[in-house]
Coordinates of C-alpha atoms and ligand atoms in Angstrom, one line a residue:
M1385 CA -0.5 -0.3 0.0
E1386 CA 1.7 3.6 -1.0
A1387 CA -0.3 6.1 -0.2
V1388 CA -4.6 6.3 2.3
I1389 CA -6.7 9.2 1.5
F1390 CA -9.1 10.3 4.4
D1391 CA -11.8 12.5 3.8
V1392 CA -11.7 14.6 7.1
D1393 CA -15.7 16.0 8.3
G1394 CA -17.3 13.4 9.8
T1395 CA -14.5 11.2 9.4
L1396 CA -10.8 12.3 11.0
V1397 CA -12.6 14.9 13.0
D1398 CA -16.6 15.5 14.1
S1399 CA -17.0 18.8 12.6
E1400 CA -20.9 19.0 11.5
R1401 CA -23.3 18.3 14.5
D1402 CA -20.8 21.3 17.6
G1403 CA -18.6 22.7 14.4
H1404 CA -20.5 23.5 11.0
R1405 CA -23.9 23.9 11.8
V1406 CA -23.3 26.2 14.8
A1407 CA -21.0 27.6 12.1
F1408 CA -23.9 28.0 9.8
N1409 CA -26.5 29.1 12.3
L1410 CA -23.9 31.5 14.0
A1411 CA -23.7 33.0 9.9
F1412 CA -27.3 33.2 9.6
E1413 CA -28.0 34.9 13.0
E1414 CA -24.8 37.6 11.8
F1415 CA -26.6 38.4 9.3
G1416 CA -30.2 39.5 10.6
L1417 CA -31.8 35.4 8.8
P1418 CA -34.1 34.0 11.1
Y1419 CA -32.7 30.6 9.8
R1420 CA -31.3 28.2 12.3
W1421 CA -30.6 24.2 11.8
S1422 CA -31.6 21.8 13.7
I1423 CA -29.1 18.7 15.3
E1424 CA -32.0 16.2 13.4
E1425 CA -32.8 18.5 10.3
Y1426 CA -29.1 18.8 9.3
G1427 CA -29.0 15.7 8.8
D1428 CA -30.8 15.6 5.7
L1429 CA -29.0 19.3 4.8
L1430 CA -25.4 17.0 4.8
R1431 CA -26.3 15.3 1.5
T1432 CA -25.6 18.1 -0.1
T1433 CA -21.9 19.0 0.0
G1434 CA -20.0 21.6 0.1
G1435 CA -21.2 24.8 2.2
Q1436 CA -22.1 26.5 -0.1
R1437 CA -24.5 24.1 -2.1
R1438 CA -25.6 23.6 1.4
I1439 CA -27.2 27.1 1.8
D1440 CA -28.2 28.2 -1.5
R1441 CA -30.9 25.3 -1.8
Y1442 CA -31.9 25.6 1.5
L1443 CA -32.6 29.6 0.4
A1444 CA -34.3 27.8 -3.0
A1445 CA -36.3 25.7 -1.0
E1446 CA -37.9 28.4 1.4
G1447 CA -38.2 31.1 -1.2
V1448 CA -35.5 33.0 -1.6
D1449 CA -34.8 34.6 -5.5
E1450 CA -31.8 33.4 -7.4
A1451 CA -30.4 36.6 -8.1
E1452 CA -30.8 37.0 -3.7
R1453 CA -29.4 33.8 -3.6
A1454 CA -26.6 34.3 -6.0
R1455 CA -25.5 37.5 -3.6
L1456 CA -26.1 36.2 0.3
A1457 CA -24.9 32.2 -0.1
P1458 CA -21.1 33.5 -0.9
A1459 CA -21.3 35.6 1.2
L1460 CA -23.0 34.0 3.8
H1461 CA -20.7 30.8 3.4
R1462 CA -17.2 33.3 3.8
R1463 CA -18.6 34.5 7.2
K1464 CA -19.4 30.9 8.1
T1465 CA -16.0 29.3 7.4
A1466 CA -14.6 32.4 8.9
I1467 CA -16.5 31.2 12.1
M1468 CA -15.0 28.0 11.4
S1469 CA -12.4 28.1 12.1
E1470 CA -12.7 30.4 15.3
L1471 CA -14.5 27.4 16.5
V1472 CA -11.9 25.0 15.6
E1473 CA -8.7 27.4 17.4
E1474 CA -11.9 27.3 20.3
G1475 CA -11.2 23.5 20.4
R1476 CA -14.5 22.8 19.8
V1477 CA -13.6 20.0 17.1
D1478 CA -12.4 16.8 18.7
V1479 CA -10.8 14.3 16.4
R1480 CA -11.9 11.1 16.1
P1481 CA -10.9 8.3 18.7
G1482 CA -8.3 6.0 17.1
A1483 CA -8.3 8.0 13.7
R1484 CA -4.2 9.3 15.4
R1485 CA -3.2 5.9 16.1
L1486 CA -3.5 5.6 12.6
L1487 CA -2.1 7.9 11.1
D1488 CA 0.7 7.2 13.1
E1489 CA 0.8 3.8 12.4
L1490 CA 0.5 4.9 8.5
A1491 CA 3.1 7.3 8.8
S1492 CA 5.6 4.9 10.4
E1493 CA 5.7 2.3 7.3
D1494 CA 6.1 5.6 5.1
V1495 CA 2.2 5.6 3.5
V1496 CA 1.5 8.9 2.5
L1497 CA -1.3 10.2 3.5
A1498 CA -3.8 12.4 2.3
V1499 CA -6.6 14.8 2.3
A1500 CA -10.2 14.7 -0.3
T1501 CA -12.3 16.7 1.7
T1502 CA -15.5 18.8 0.0
G1503 CA -14.5 21.7 2.4
S1504 CA -12.9 25.1 2.4
R1505 CA -8.9 25.5 2.9
G1506 CA -9.8 27.8 4.8
W1507 CA -10.4 25.6 8.2
V1508 CA -9.4 22.9 6.9
E1509 CA -6.0 23.8 7.0
A1510 CA -6.3 25.2 10.5
L1511 CA -8.1 22.5 11.8
L1512 CA -5.0 19.8 10.5
E1513 CA -2.4 22.5 12.0
R1514 CA -4.2 22.2 15.1
L1515 CA -5.7 19.1 16.3
L1516 CA -3.3 17.0 14.1
R1517 CA -0.2 18.5 14.7
G1518 CA 3.0 16.6 14.1
V1519 CA 1.4 14.3 11.8
T1520 CA 2.3 15.4 7.5
F1521 CA -0.2 15.0 4.9
G1522 CA 1.7 14.8 1.2
V1523 CA -1.3 15.8 -0.1
V1524 CA -4.7 17.9 0.8
V1525 CA -7.3 18.4 -1.7
C1526 CA -9.7 20.7 -0.7
G1527 CA -13.1 21.6 -2.4
D1528 CA -12.1 25.2 -3.4
E1529 CA -9.7 22.9 -5.8
V1530 CA -12.6 20.9 -7.4
E1531 CA -14.8 21.9 -10.3
A1532 CA -17.2 18.8 -9.2
R1533 CA -17.7 18.1 -5.4
K1534 CA -18.7 14.9 -3.6
P1535 CA -20.0 12.2 -4.8
D1536 CA -17.9 13.3 -8.1
P1537 CA -15.0 11.7 -8.0
E1538 CA -12.3 14.5 -8.7
A1539 CA -11.6 15.2 -5.3
F1540 CA -9.6 12.1 -5.3
T1541 CA -8.0 11.7 -9.1
T1542 CA -7.2 15.1 -7.7
V1543 CA -5.4 13.5 -5.1
L1544 CA -4.1 10.6 -7.2
A1545 CA -3.0 12.6 -9.6
K1546 CA -0.8 14.8 -7.2
I1547 CA 0.5 12.3 -4.9
G1548 CA 1.2 10.2 -8.5
T1549 CA 0.3 7.1 -7.4
D1550 CA -2.7 5.1 -8.7
A1551 CA -6.2 3.5 -7.3
W1552 CA -4.7 0.0 -7.0
T1553 CA -2.2 0.3 -4.0
T1554 CA -4.3 3.9 -2.8
A1555 CA -6.9 3.2 0.0
V1556 CA -9.4 5.5 1.1
V1557 CA -11.0 5.7 4.2
E1558 CA -14.7 8.0 4.6
D1559 CA -17.5 8.3 6.6
S1560 CA -21.0 8.9 4.7
H1561 CA -22.6 7.5 1.2
E1562 CA -21.7 10.5 -0.5
G1563 CA -18.0 10.2 0.4
L1564 CA -18.3 6.4 -0.6
A1565 CA -19.4 7.0 -4.0
A1566 CA -17.0 9.3 -4.8
A1567 CA -13.9 6.7 -4.0
T1568 CA -16.0 4.1 -5.0
S1569 CA -16.1 5.8 -9.0
A1570 CA -12.4 7.2 -9.0
G1571 CA -11.8 2.9 -8.2
L1572 CA -10.3 3.4 -5.0
P1573 CA -11.5 0.8 -1.8
S1574 CA -13.2 2.7 1.0
A1575 CA -13.2 2.4 4.5
V1576 CA -16.2 3.8 6.3
V1577 CA -16.4 4.4 9.7
V1578 CA -19.9 5.8 10.7
N1579 CA -21.2 8.7 12.8
G1580 CA -24.4 9.7 13.8
Y1581 CA -25.1 11.1 10.7
T1582 CA -24.1 7.9 8.1
R1583 CA -25.0 5.3 10.5
D1584 CA -28.1 4.8 8.3
H1585 CA -26.1 5.5 5.2
D1586 CA -26.3 3.5 1.7
L1587 CA -23.2 2.1 2.2
S1588 CA -24.0 -1.1 0.1
I1589 CA -20.5 -0.9 -2.3
A1590 CA -18.3 0.0 1.1
A1591 CA -14.7 -2.7 1.3
L1592 CA -15.2 -2.9 5.6
V1593 CA -17.7 -0.7 7.3
L1594 CA -16.8 0.2 11.0
D1595 CA -18.6 2.4 13.8
G1596 CA -15.1 3.8 14.4
F1597 CA -11.5 3.0 14.1
G1598 CA -11.6 2.1 17.6
E1599 CA -8.6 1.4 19.9
P1600 CA -6.8 -1.8 20.9
D1601 CA -8.6 -1.8 24.2
A1602 CA -12.1 -0.4 23.3
P1603 CA -12.5 -1.6 19.6
A1604 CA -15.1 -0.5 17.0
E1605 CA -18.2 -2.7 16.1
V1606 CA -17.6 -3.9 12.4
L1607 CA -20.8 -3.0 11.2
A1608 CA -19.6 -5.3 7.5
D1609 CA -16.9 -6.8 6.2
P1610 CA -17.7 -7.7 2.3
A1611 CA -14.1 -7.9 1.5
G1612 CA -13.0 -10.6 3.9
T1613 CA -10.6 -8.4 6.0
G1614 CA -11.1 -10.3 9.2
C1615 CA -10.9 -6.7 10.4
R1616 CA -11.6 -7.3 14.3
G1617 CA -12.9 -3.4 15.2
V1618 CA -9.2 -1.9 15.0
L1619 CA -9.3 -0.1 12.1
D1620 CA -5.2 -0.2 11.3
L1621 CA -2.4 -1.0 8.2
A1622 CA -3.1 -4.8 7.5
T1623 CA -7.0 -4.6 7.5
L1624 CA -6.5 -0.7 4.9
A1625 CA -3.4 -3.7 2.6
A1626 CA -6.6 -6.2 2.6
L1627 CA -9.5 -4.2 0.9
L1628 CA -6.2 -3.9 -1.9
R1629 CA -6.4 -7.5 -2.8
R1630 CA -9.4 -7.5 -4.1
Ligands
XBP1217 C1 -18.5 17.5 4.2 C2 -19.3 18.9 3.5 C3 -18.6 20.3 3.9 C4 -19.1 20.5 5.4 C5 -18.4 22.1 5.0 O1 -18.2 16.3 3.1 O2 -19.6 18.7 2.4 O3 -19.1 21.4 2.8 O4 -20.3 20.0 6.2 O5 -17.8 22.8 4.8 P1 -17.3 15.4 3.1 P2 -17.8 24.0 3.8 O6 -16.6 14.4 3.9 O7 -17.9 14.1 1.6 O8 -15.9 16.0 2.7 O9 -19.1 24.6 4.6 O10 -16.7 24.5 3.5 O11 -18.0 22.8 2.5
MG1218 MG1 -16.9 13.3 5.2

């Protein structure tokens, strides 16, 4: 295995419920808008990847006309990105348990670490720097650098091109149906680590599904193992390497 590509939101970090959602709501408030996204309804909103698209689609459903949306959505999203960076600095977003263990193990075996996210570079870099200090990501592709966001495979194909590796020696760790679909379209096998928002997603094309990264003394639950990795609840290098033998 040469490389592993990680998603950020919901995968490496628990960022959606208490991070992005809160930042969207604070931006709405600052703009004097009445919209507030509840924890529950945010699960549906998340199915639209990319914060600006999410806002735009929501405003359209609220009956805001196109010209107003073209003005509001980018401005709201710019402000939301700045607020999200502040929330990261305040420590409101946590790394998921076991993620650091896996990253350190892969790095110690000289596996290239990469990121493919539909999130914006404005907060992604602050987050990686603050929460995963000491981890070197060879390539970080963010939503602002691609034309099409997940489930389009562009973020993943862009990472592959930048690393100079191919799909046969690269595995992916994702948390959602949209991310899984994007990786699969790029020809990459995925381990999916679900969270509260993605547990019920259609993950039938995943090579492996767990409810977390797991730690040796606190293994995650293996929800599906169609690739036959034999994973016992700790997502590690050997398990990811097994995904490549397809
Ligand atoms: C994450 C997203 C992002 C974040 C918000 O999807 O869709 O839009 O929710 O970040 P994935 P931005 O984990 O599949 O990459 O507001 O910066 O878009
Ligand atoms: Mg995600």
